[in-house]
Amino acid sequence: MFLSPSSHLANITASKFFYSQFKYYVTDNTIINVSGNTTTLDLTNVDILFGKWAGIDFVKGAKVRANNSVFRPCDLNSTWRGFGFYDTDSNIIDESLFKNAQKGLYFEHSTGRVTNNQFHDNQIGLQVYGVDDFNEAITGNTFIVDNLSDRIDYDTLPCYVNIPFNNEHF
């Protein structure tokens, strides 16, 4: 199953995720859970603003194709959670911007091609855990921390609201 945010994500729930003027908004404490071996989420040419501790998890084989997109917090002096990958491979993240995330990309027992992205003022830009042989390309990425990064409040205690999003629930 191939999903695009314009046709499916906005239908999750109007109170937690909504679309307005070419931007997507994910409210505070909302984790979008993309699940299933046949599910691919296309995040091409999108601008997503995340509330505090909001993010997207890819689990049980679900994949992302992110290209030429921006992922950032609603409040530029705050952070969002980031993308989590759990037991999923063959993800593609290319030419995108991850700004002010707790962990821009977190791979646990997962892999993906991460090329030509910019990680700006993330607490951790990219982290790989539990993978003995990460055989995908991680190349051409830029990690930037400006001299004003001490103004960002990197929280340590999340409160999650899980929204199931898989090949059985839309």
C-alpha atoms as a PDB file:
ATOM      1  CA  MET A   1       0.000   0.000   0.000  1.00  0.00           C
ATOM      2  CA  PHE A   2       1.374   3.426  -0.925  1.00  0.00           C
ATOM      3  CA  LEU A   3       0.110   6.384   1.086  1.00  0.00           C
ATOM      4  CA  SER A   4       0.428  10.056   0.417  1.00  0.00           C
ATOM      5  CA  PRO A   5      -0.207  12.660   3.119  1.00  0.00           C
ATOM      6  CA  SER A   6      -2.601  14.652   0.983  1.00  0.00           C
ATOM      7  CA  SER A   7      -4.962  11.729   0.539  1.00  0.00           C
ATOM      8  CA  HIS A   8      -4.726   9.842   3.825  1.00  0.00           C
ATOM      9  CA  LEU A   9      -2.944  11.472   6.755  1.00  0.00           C
ATOM     10  CA  ALA A  10      -5.371  14.356   7.082  1.00  0.00           C
ATOM     11  CA  ASN A  11      -8.105  11.796   7.698  1.00  0.00           C
ATOM     12  CA  ILE A  12      -6.510  10.412  10.877  1.00  0.00           C
ATOM     13  CA  THR A  13      -8.177  12.910  13.153  1.00  0.00           C
ATOM     14  CA  ALA A  14      -8.920  16.577  12.674  1.00  0.00           C
ATOM     15  CA  SER A  15      -7.992  17.405  16.251  1.00  0.00           C
ATOM     16  CA  LYS A  16      -4.475  15.927  16.123  1.00  0.00           C
ATOM     17  CA  PHE A  17      -3.311  16.380  12.535  1.00  0.00           C
ATOM     18  CA  PHE A  18      -4.525  18.872   9.976  1.00  0.00           C
ATOM     19  CA  TYR A  19      -3.620  20.550   6.704  1.00  0.00           C
ATOM     20  CA  SER A  20      -3.658  24.269   6.001  1.00  0.00           C
ATOM     21  CA  GLN A  21      -2.153  26.243   3.122  1.00  0.00           C
ATOM     22  CA  PHE A  22       0.424  23.669   1.951  1.00  0.00           C
ATOM     23  CA  LYS A  23       1.545  22.860   5.495  1.00  0.00           C
ATOM     24  CA  TYR A  24       0.722  19.940   7.758  1.00  0.00           C
ATOM     25  CA  TYR A  25       0.390  20.414  11.521  1.00  0.00           C
ATOM     26  CA  VAL A  26       0.743  17.660  14.103  1.00  0.00           C
ATOM     27  CA  THR A  27      -0.415  18.756  17.558  1.00  0.00           C
ATOM     28  CA  ASP A  28       1.469  18.384  20.857  1.00  0.00           C
ATOM     29  CA  ASN A  29       2.091  14.850  22.182  1.00  0.00           C
ATOM     30  CA  THR A  30       0.858  13.177  18.976  1.00  0.00           C
ATOM     31  CA  ILE A  31       2.771  10.233  17.524  1.00  0.00           C
ATOM     32  CA  ILE A  32       1.612   9.078  14.100  1.00  0.00           C
ATOM     33  CA  ASN A  33       2.224   5.326  13.971  1.00  0.00           C
ATOM     34  CA  VAL A  34       2.729   3.985  10.423  1.00  0.00           C
ATOM     35  CA  SER A  35       2.671   0.176  10.465  1.00  0.00           C
ATOM     36  CA  GLY A  36       2.679  -2.826   8.137  1.00  0.00           C
ATOM     37  CA  ASN A  37       5.005  -4.490   5.617  1.00  0.00           C
ATOM     38  CA  THR A  38       3.044  -3.176   2.651  1.00  0.00           C
ATOM     39  CA  THR A  39       2.766   0.437   3.854  1.00  0.00           C
ATOM     40  CA  THR A  40       4.935   3.222   2.396  1.00  0.00           C
ATOM     41  CA  LEU A  41       4.377   6.821   3.426  1.00  0.00           C
ATOM     42  CA  ASP A  42       5.324   9.350   0.730  1.00  0.00           C
ATOM     43  CA  LEU A  43       6.533  12.625   2.263  1.00  0.00           C
ATOM     44  CA  THR A  44       7.705  14.379  -0.905  1.00  0.00           C
ATOM     45  CA  ASN A  45       7.658  18.184  -1.118  1.00  0.00           C
ATOM     46  CA  VAL A  46       5.863  18.648   2.208  1.00  0.00           C
ATOM     47  CA  ASP A  47       6.293  21.044   5.114  1.00  0.00           C
ATOM     48  CA  ILE A  48       5.256  19.482   8.428  1.00  0.00           C
ATOM     49  CA  LEU A  49       5.151  21.477  11.658  1.00  0.00           C
ATOM     50  CA  PHE A  50       5.162  19.381  14.821  1.00  0.00           C
ATOM     51  CA  GLY A  51       3.942  20.277  18.283  1.00  0.00           C
ATOM     52  CA  LYS A  52       5.959  19.487  21.387  1.00  0.00           C
ATOM     53  CA  TRP A  53       6.755  15.743  21.593  1.00  0.00           C
ATOM     54  CA  ALA A  54       4.981  15.067  18.307  1.00  0.00           C
ATOM     55  CA  GLY A  55       6.554  12.783  15.717  1.00  0.00           C
ATOM     56  CA  ILE A  56       6.162   9.871  13.345  1.00  0.00           C
ATOM     57  CA  ASP A  57       7.046   6.211  14.026  1.00  0.00           C
ATOM     58  CA  PHE A  58       7.522   3.610  11.296  1.00  0.00           C
ATOM     59  CA  VAL A  59       7.050   0.079  12.641  1.00  0.00           C
ATOM     60  CA  LYS A  60       6.708  -3.543  11.572  1.00  0.00           C
ATOM     61  CA  GLY A  61       8.079  -3.043   8.072  1.00  0.00           C
ATOM     62  CA  ALA A  62       6.405   0.283   7.172  1.00  0.00           C
ATOM     63  CA  LYS A  63       8.609   2.552   5.065  1.00  0.00           C
ATOM     64  CA  VAL A  64       9.036   6.247   4.367  1.00  0.00           C
ATOM     65  CA  ARG A  65      10.037   8.003   1.170  1.00  0.00           C
ATOM     66  CA  ALA A  66      10.904  11.571   2.179  1.00  0.00           C
ATOM     67  CA  ASN A  67      12.310  13.909  -0.437  1.00  0.00           C
ATOM     68  CA  ASN A  68      12.706  17.698  -0.559  1.00  0.00           C
ATOM     69  CA  SER A  69      10.682  18.200   2.614  1.00  0.00           C
ATOM     70  CA  VAL A  70      10.870  20.227   5.828  1.00  0.00           C
ATOM     71  CA  PHE A  71      10.207  18.788   9.287  1.00  0.00           C
ATOM     72  CA  ARG A  72      10.234  21.359  12.093  1.00  0.00           C
ATOM     73  CA  PRO A  73       8.555  22.438  15.322  1.00  0.00           C
ATOM     74  CA  CYS A  74       5.617  24.847  15.426  1.00  0.00           C
ATOM     75  CA  ASP A  75       7.508  26.920  18.003  1.00  0.00           C
ATOM     76  CA  LEU A  76      11.063  27.597  16.795  1.00  0.00           C
ATOM     77  CA  ASN A  77      12.267  27.831  20.414  1.00  0.00           C
ATOM     78  CA  SER A  78      10.937  24.369  21.201  1.00  0.00           C
ATOM     79  CA  THR A  79      11.462  20.855  19.868  1.00  0.00           C
ATOM     80  CA  TRP A  80       9.540  17.961  18.406  1.00  0.00           C
ATOM     81  CA  ARG A  81      10.281  14.269  18.898  1.00  0.00           C
ATOM     82  CA  GLY A  82      11.484  13.282  15.391  1.00  0.00           C
ATOM     83  CA  PHE A  83      11.087  10.143  13.255  1.00  0.00           C
ATOM     84  CA  GLY A  84      11.478   6.697  14.823  1.00  0.00           C
ATOM     85  CA  PHE A  85      12.134   3.533  12.815  1.00  0.00           C
ATOM     86  CA  TYR A  86      11.523   0.176  14.532  1.00  0.00           C
ATOM     87  CA  ASP A  87      12.060  -3.112  12.677  1.00  0.00           C
ATOM     88  CA  THR A  88      11.820  -1.561   9.222  1.00  0.00           C
ATOM     89  CA  ASP A  89      14.282  -1.425   6.317  1.00  0.00           C
ATOM     90  CA  SER A  90      14.731   0.235   2.916  1.00  0.00           C
ATOM     91  CA  ASN A  91      13.593   3.696   4.033  1.00  0.00           C
ATOM     92  CA  ILE A  92      14.660   6.640   1.880  1.00  0.00           C
ATOM     93  CA  ILE A  93      15.230  10.106   3.336  1.00  0.00           C
ATOM     94  CA  ASP A  94      16.753  12.488   0.802  1.00  0.00           C
ATOM     95  CA  GLU A  95      17.285  16.259   0.453  1.00  0.00           C
ATOM     96  CA  SER A  96      15.178  17.163   3.506  1.00  0.00           C
ATOM     97  CA  LEU A  97      15.532  19.454   6.522  1.00  0.00           C
ATOM     98  CA  PHE A  98      15.134  18.283  10.120  1.00  0.00           C
ATOM     99  CA  LYS A  99      15.046  21.236  12.513  1.00  0.00           C
ATOM    100  CA  ASN A 100      15.016  21.367  16.351  1.00  0.00           C
ATOM    101  CA  ALA A 101      14.226  17.687  16.932  1.00  0.00           C
ATOM    102  CA  GLN A 102      15.029  15.642  20.016  1.00  0.00           C
ATOM    103  CA  LYS A 103      16.280  12.958  17.589  1.00  0.00           C
ATOM    104  CA  GLY A 104      15.864  13.840  13.922  1.00  0.00           C
ATOM    105  CA  LEU A 105      16.088  10.209  12.794  1.00  0.00           C
ATOM    106  CA  TYR A 106      16.271   7.255  15.176  1.00  0.00           C
ATOM    107  CA  PHE A 107      16.818   3.771  13.700  1.00  0.00           C
ATOM    108  CA  GLU A 108      16.326   0.801  16.031  1.00  0.00           C
ATOM    109  CA  HIS A 109      16.851  -2.577  14.360  1.00  0.00           C
ATOM    110  CA  SER A 110      16.164  -0.692  11.111  1.00  0.00           C
ATOM    111  CA  THR A 111      17.982   0.730   8.097  1.00  0.00           C
ATOM    112  CA  GLY A 112      17.489   3.371   5.451  1.00  0.00           C
ATOM    113  CA  ARG A 113      19.263   5.525   2.912  1.00  0.00           C
ATOM    114  CA  VAL A 114      19.888   8.971   4.427  1.00  0.00           C
ATOM    115  CA  THR A 115      21.445  11.279   1.828  1.00  0.00           C
ATOM    116  CA  ASN A 116      21.943  15.007   1.328  1.00  0.00           C
ATOM    117  CA  ASN A 117      19.808  16.121   4.287  1.00  0.00           C
ATOM    118  CA  GLN A 118      20.319  19.009   6.666  1.00  0.00           C
ATOM    119  CA  PHE A 119      19.997  18.507  10.424  1.00  0.00           C
ATOM    120  CA  HIS A 120      19.731  21.922  12.052  1.00  0.00           C
ATOM    121  CA  ASP A 121      19.836  22.392  15.849  1.00  0.00           C
ATOM    122  CA  ASN A 122      18.755  18.835  16.681  1.00  0.00           C
ATOM    123  CA  GLN A 123      19.734  17.430  20.059  1.00  0.00           C
ATOM    124  CA  ILE A 124      20.716  14.256  18.160  1.00  0.00           C
ATOM    125  CA  GLY A 125      20.554  14.478  14.371  1.00  0.00           C
ATOM    126  CA  LEU A 126      20.845  10.774  13.514  1.00  0.00           C
ATOM    127  CA  GLN A 127      21.101   7.744  15.774  1.00  0.00           C
ATOM    128  CA  VAL A 128      21.385   4.049  14.884  1.00  0.00           C
ATOM    129  CA  TYR A 129      20.820   1.397  17.562  1.00  0.00           C
ATOM    130  CA  GLY A 130      20.816  -2.409  17.434  1.00  0.00           C
ATOM    131  CA  VAL A 131      22.037  -2.773  13.844  1.00  0.00           C
ATOM    132  CA  ASP A 132      25.213  -4.784  13.294  1.00  0.00           C
ATOM    133  CA  ASP A 133      25.379  -4.128   9.549  1.00  0.00           C
ATOM    134  CA  PHE A 134      23.797  -0.832   8.467  1.00  0.00           C
ATOM    135  CA  ASN A 135      24.389  -1.363   4.746  1.00  0.00           C
ATOM    136  CA  GLU A 136      22.456   1.658   3.447  1.00  0.00           C
ATOM    137  CA  ALA A 137      24.130   4.947   2.452  1.00  0.00           C
ATOM    138  CA  ILE A 138      24.424   7.728   5.011  1.00  0.00           C
ATOM    139  CA  THR A 139      26.209  10.372   2.981  1.00  0.00           C
ATOM    140  CA  GLY A 140      26.198  14.048   2.014  1.00  0.00           C
ATOM    141  CA  ASN A 141      24.333  15.126   5.159  1.00  0.00           C
ATOM    142  CA  THR A 142      25.028  18.405   6.963  1.00  0.00           C
ATOM    143  CA  PHE A 143      24.751  18.805  10.726  1.00  0.00           C
ATOM    144  CA  ILE A 144      24.455  22.423  11.893  1.00  0.00           C
ATOM    145  CA  VAL A 145      24.301  23.832  15.402  1.00  0.00           C
ATOM    146  CA  ASP A 146      24.078  27.606  15.450  1.00  0.00           C
ATOM    147  CA  ASN A 147      25.387  29.727  18.300  1.00  0.00           C
ATOM    148  CA  LEU A 148      21.830  30.350  19.511  1.00  0.00           C
ATOM    149  CA  SER A 149      21.049  26.665  20.093  1.00  0.00           C
ATOM    150  CA  ASP A 150      21.202  27.110  23.877  1.00  0.00           C
ATOM    151  CA  ARG A 151      17.793  28.836  23.642  1.00  0.00           C
ATOM    152  CA  ILE A 152      16.149  25.530  22.670  1.00  0.00           C
ATOM    153  CA  ASP A 153      14.494  23.546  25.456  1.00  0.00           C
ATOM    154  CA  TYR A 154      15.249  19.850  24.857  1.00  0.00           C
ATOM    155  CA  ASP A 155      12.695  18.049  27.018  1.00  0.00           C
ATOM    156  CA  THR A 156      13.355  14.620  28.464  1.00  0.00           C
ATOM    157  CA  LEU A 157       9.909  13.377  29.543  1.00  0.00           C
ATOM    158  CA  PRO A 158       7.446  12.665  26.721  1.00  0.00           C
ATOM    159  CA  CYS A 159       3.732  12.076  27.034  1.00  0.00           C
ATOM    160  CA  TYR A 160       2.505  10.117  24.023  1.00  0.00           C
ATOM    161  CA  VAL A 161      -0.826   9.971  22.276  1.00  0.00           C
ATOM    162  CA  ASN A 162      -0.701   7.088  19.797  1.00  0.00           C
ATOM    163  CA  ILE A 163      -2.659   7.348  16.542  1.00  0.00           C
ATOM    164  CA  PRO A 164      -2.684   4.012  14.690  1.00  0.00           C
ATOM    165  CA  PHE A 165      -2.033   4.412  10.980  1.00  0.00           C
ATOM    166  CA  ASN A 166      -1.527   1.143   9.147  1.00  0.00           C
ATOM    167  CA  ASN A 167      -2.821  -0.839   6.247  1.00  0.00           C
ATOM    168  CA  GLU A 168      -5.930  -1.766   8.257  1.00  0.00           C
ATOM    169  CA  HIS A 169      -6.890   1.623   9.724  1.00  0.00           C
ATOM    170  CA  PHE A 170      -7.287   4.896   7.815  1.00  0.00           C
END
